[in-house]
Amino acid sequence: KLGLRVVLPIFIGQILQHFVPPAKEFVKQYKKYFKTAQECCLLFIIYTVFCKTFLQGMEASVGQIFLMIALQFFMLCVVMVLAWTCLRVLFRNEPKLQAMGLFGCTHKTVAMGVPLINAIYESNPMVGLYTLPLLIWHPMQLVIGSFVAPYVAAYVKRREEEISSTVQEEKSADGT
């Protein structure tokens, strides 16, 4: 089921994108409508998963859900700090790559995660609870990312200026 719901559509999409130019042009022309349809389908999947979960009863209390939200916030912050530290060490003179890596390392997609979880735990009545952490993580990463983005942009700008001035100083010291 996982292959049919996740891997097969990705595989078919890649084949169409690379080997069927009219399909690629069609999608490009109607991209706005495909995006809307994708969002509606995802919303429908999430809605049905939660309906199924709450219809059959939920074993988690409100306190446990808030604890999960707090732990996810903490985990996201820790992962972002760890990613930022590693990226600054590994890509010392590439601030744009550091910035891209920070968000790429920590951001997870609901569009892929929800179908995966739904396919793996389809018959489990608690599938909605298994999906909930991802549904919390996604908006949380958007909020934290929106807060951090101006600081990261300022860092990139400052660091690029430092790098270019260092390169210019080295060139003038070499006499070129």
Short mmCIF file of C-alpha atoms in Angstrom, two decimals:
data_model
loop_
_atom_site.label_atom_id
_atom_site.label_comp_id
_atom_site.label_asym_id
_atom_site.label_seq_id
_atom_site.Cartn_x
_atom_site.Cartn_y
_atom_site.Cartn_z
CA LYS A 1 0.00 0.00 0.00
CA LEU A 2 2.83 2.37 0.82
CA GLY A 3 4.32 1.85 -2.61
CA LEU A 4 0.99 2.45 -4.34
CA ARG A 5 0.12 5.56 -2.36
CA VAL A 6 3.51 7.27 -2.14
CA VAL A 7 6.24 5.76 -4.30
CA LEU A 8 4.21 5.04 -7.45
CA PRO A 9 2.77 8.58 -7.82
CA ILE A 10 6.24 10.10 -7.33
CA PHE A 11 7.71 7.67 -9.86
CA ILE A 12 4.98 8.41 -12.44
CA GLY A 13 5.37 12.14 -11.88
CA GLN A 14 9.11 11.95 -12.47
CA ILE A 15 8.64 9.90 -15.65
CA LEU A 16 6.07 12.38 -16.99
CA GLN A 17 8.21 15.37 -16.06
CA HIS A 18 11.33 14.09 -17.78
CA PHE A 19 9.99 12.13 -20.76
CA VAL A 20 6.63 13.68 -21.72
CA PRO A 21 7.12 17.38 -22.57
CA PRO A 22 3.40 18.03 -23.31
CA ALA A 23 2.51 16.81 -19.80
CA LYS A 24 5.13 19.11 -18.30
CA GLU A 25 3.78 22.08 -20.26
CA PHE A 26 0.19 21.22 -19.28
CA VAL A 27 1.10 21.14 -15.60
CA LYS A 28 3.05 24.37 -15.91
CA GLN A 29 0.09 26.07 -17.60
CA TYR A 30 -2.40 24.93 -14.94
CA LYS A 31 0.00 24.97 -11.97
CA LYS A 32 -2.29 27.19 -9.89
CA TYR A 33 -5.18 24.72 -10.24
CA PHE A 34 -2.98 21.70 -9.47
CA LYS A 35 -1.72 23.44 -6.33
CA THR A 36 -5.28 24.12 -5.18
CA ALA A 37 -6.33 20.53 -5.91
CA GLN A 38 -3.30 19.21 -4.01
CA GLU A 39 -4.15 21.34 -0.97
CA CYS A 40 -7.81 20.26 -1.09
CA CYS A 41 -6.85 16.58 -1.29
CA LEU A 42 -4.45 16.94 1.64
CA LEU A 43 -7.09 18.75 3.66
CA PHE A 44 -9.59 15.97 2.87
CA ILE A 45 -7.11 13.28 3.96
CA ILE A 46 -6.40 15.09 7.23
CA TYR A 47 -10.11 15.65 7.85
CA THR A 48 -11.00 11.99 7.30
CA VAL A 49 -8.13 10.78 9.48
CA PHE A 50 -9.24 12.98 12.36
CA CYS A 51 -12.91 12.13 11.89
CA LYS A 52 -12.03 8.45 12.14
CA THR A 53 -9.90 9.03 15.23
CA PHE A 54 -12.43 11.11 17.14
CA LEU A 55 -15.34 8.90 16.11
CA GLN A 56 -13.62 5.88 17.66
CA GLY A 57 -12.47 7.81 20.73
CA MET A 58 -9.13 9.26 21.68
CA GLU A 59 -6.86 8.04 24.46
CA ALA A 60 -4.84 11.26 24.80
CA SER A 61 -5.80 14.02 27.21
CA VAL A 62 -5.58 17.73 26.47
CA GLY A 63 -2.63 17.94 28.88
CA GLN A 64 -0.76 15.24 26.96
CA ILE A 65 -1.37 17.08 23.69
CA PHE A 66 -0.01 20.34 25.15
CA LEU A 67 2.99 18.43 26.51
CA MET A 68 3.60 17.07 23.01
CA ILE A 69 3.41 20.61 21.58
CA ALA A 70 5.94 21.87 24.15
CA LEU A 71 8.29 18.95 23.48
CA GLN A 72 8.05 19.50 19.74
CA PHE A 73 8.85 23.18 20.16
CA PHE A 74 11.89 22.25 22.24
CA MET A 75 12.97 19.56 19.74
CA LEU A 76 12.58 21.90 16.77
CA CYS A 77 14.68 24.57 18.48
CA VAL A 78 17.38 22.03 19.40
CA VAL A 79 17.46 20.59 15.87
CA MET A 80 17.69 24.09 14.36
CA VAL A 81 20.59 25.04 16.68
CA LEU A 82 22.35 21.76 15.93
CA ALA A 83 21.83 22.15 12.18
CA TRP A 84 23.02 25.77 12.26
CA THR A 85 26.15 24.82 14.22
CA CYS A 86 27.02 21.94 11.89
CA LEU A 87 26.35 23.98 8.77
CA ARG A 88 28.55 26.85 9.98
CA VAL A 89 31.39 24.40 10.54
CA LEU A 90 30.93 22.44 7.31
CA PHE A 91 30.19 25.39 5.00
CA ARG A 92 32.27 28.09 6.65
CA ASN A 93 32.45 30.50 3.70
CA GLU A 94 29.03 29.81 2.17
CA PRO A 95 26.43 31.73 4.18
CA LYS A 96 23.64 31.23 1.64
CA LEU A 97 24.15 27.47 1.83
CA GLN A 98 24.10 27.67 5.62
CA ALA A 99 20.77 29.51 5.54
CA MET A 100 19.22 27.09 3.05
CA GLY A 101 20.50 24.13 5.03
CA LEU A 102 19.03 25.44 8.27
CA PHE A 103 15.52 25.38 6.89
CA GLY A 104 16.04 22.30 4.71
CA CYS A 105 17.32 20.23 7.64
CA THR A 106 14.43 20.95 9.94
CA HIS A 107 11.39 21.38 7.71
CA LYS A 108 9.15 18.40 7.16
CA THR A 109 6.32 18.27 4.67
CA VAL A 110 2.76 17.47 5.57
CA ALA A 111 2.02 16.52 1.97
CA MET A 112 4.37 13.54 2.19
CA GLY A 113 4.07 12.73 5.89
CA VAL A 114 0.30 12.42 6.19
CA PRO A 115 -0.10 9.91 3.34
CA LEU A 116 2.87 7.93 4.70
CA ILE A 117 1.44 7.75 8.20
CA ASN A 118 -2.02 6.99 6.84
CA ALA A 119 -0.66 4.18 4.66
CA ILE A 120 1.41 2.64 7.44
CA TYR A 121 -1.22 2.86 10.20
CA GLU A 122 -4.40 2.72 8.09
CA SER A 123 -6.18 0.06 10.13
CA ASN A 124 -5.10 1.53 13.47
CA PRO A 125 -7.88 3.55 15.12
CA MET A 126 -5.29 5.95 16.59
CA VAL A 127 -3.94 7.08 13.20
CA GLY A 128 -5.14 10.63 13.90
CA LEU A 129 -2.98 10.81 17.01
CA TYR A 130 -0.02 9.53 15.02
CA THR A 131 -0.62 12.30 12.47
CA LEU A 132 -1.06 15.03 15.07
CA PRO A 133 2.66 15.61 15.77
CA LEU A 134 3.32 16.28 12.09
CA LEU A 135 0.32 18.60 11.92
CA ILE A 136 1.73 20.51 14.91
CA TRP A 137 5.32 20.48 13.61
CA HIS A 138 4.41 21.98 10.24
CA PRO A 139 2.83 25.26 11.43
CA MET A 140 5.38 25.48 14.24
CA GLN A 141 8.25 25.35 11.77
CA LEU A 142 6.55 28.08 9.73
CA VAL A 143 6.15 30.34 12.77
CA ILE A 144 9.68 29.79 14.08
CA GLY A 145 11.09 30.04 10.55
CA SER A 146 9.28 33.34 10.01
CA PHE A 147 10.72 34.63 13.27
CA VAL A 148 14.28 33.47 12.51
CA ALA A 149 14.35 34.38 8.79
CA PRO A 150 15.16 38.12 9.17
CA TYR A 151 18.07 37.31 11.49
CA VAL A 152 19.38 34.65 9.12
CA ALA A 153 19.07 37.07 6.17
CA ALA A 154 21.00 39.74 8.09
CA TYR A 155 23.67 37.15 8.94
CA VAL A 156 23.97 36.11 5.28
CA LYS A 157 24.33 39.72 4.15
CA ARG A 158 26.90 40.54 6.86
CA ARG A 159 28.87 37.35 6.26
CA GLU A 160 28.98 37.84 2.48
CA GLU A 161 30.30 41.37 2.99
CA GLU A 162 32.97 40.02 5.34
CA ILE A 163 33.98 37.34 2.85
CA SER A 164 34.13 39.77 -0.10
CA SER A 165 36.19 42.31 1.91
CA THR A 166 38.57 39.53 2.97
CA VAL A 167 38.98 38.45 -0.66
CA GLN A 168 39.62 42.06 -1.74
CA GLU A 169 42.20 42.52 1.05
CA GLU A 170 43.98 39.34 -0.02
CA LYS A 171 44.02 40.49 -3.66
CA SER A 172 45.42 43.91 -2.74
CA ALA A 173 48.03 42.29 -0.49
CA ASP A 174 49.10 40.04 -3.37
CA GLY A 175 49.38 43.09 -5.63
CA THR A 176 46.77 41.96 -8.15
#
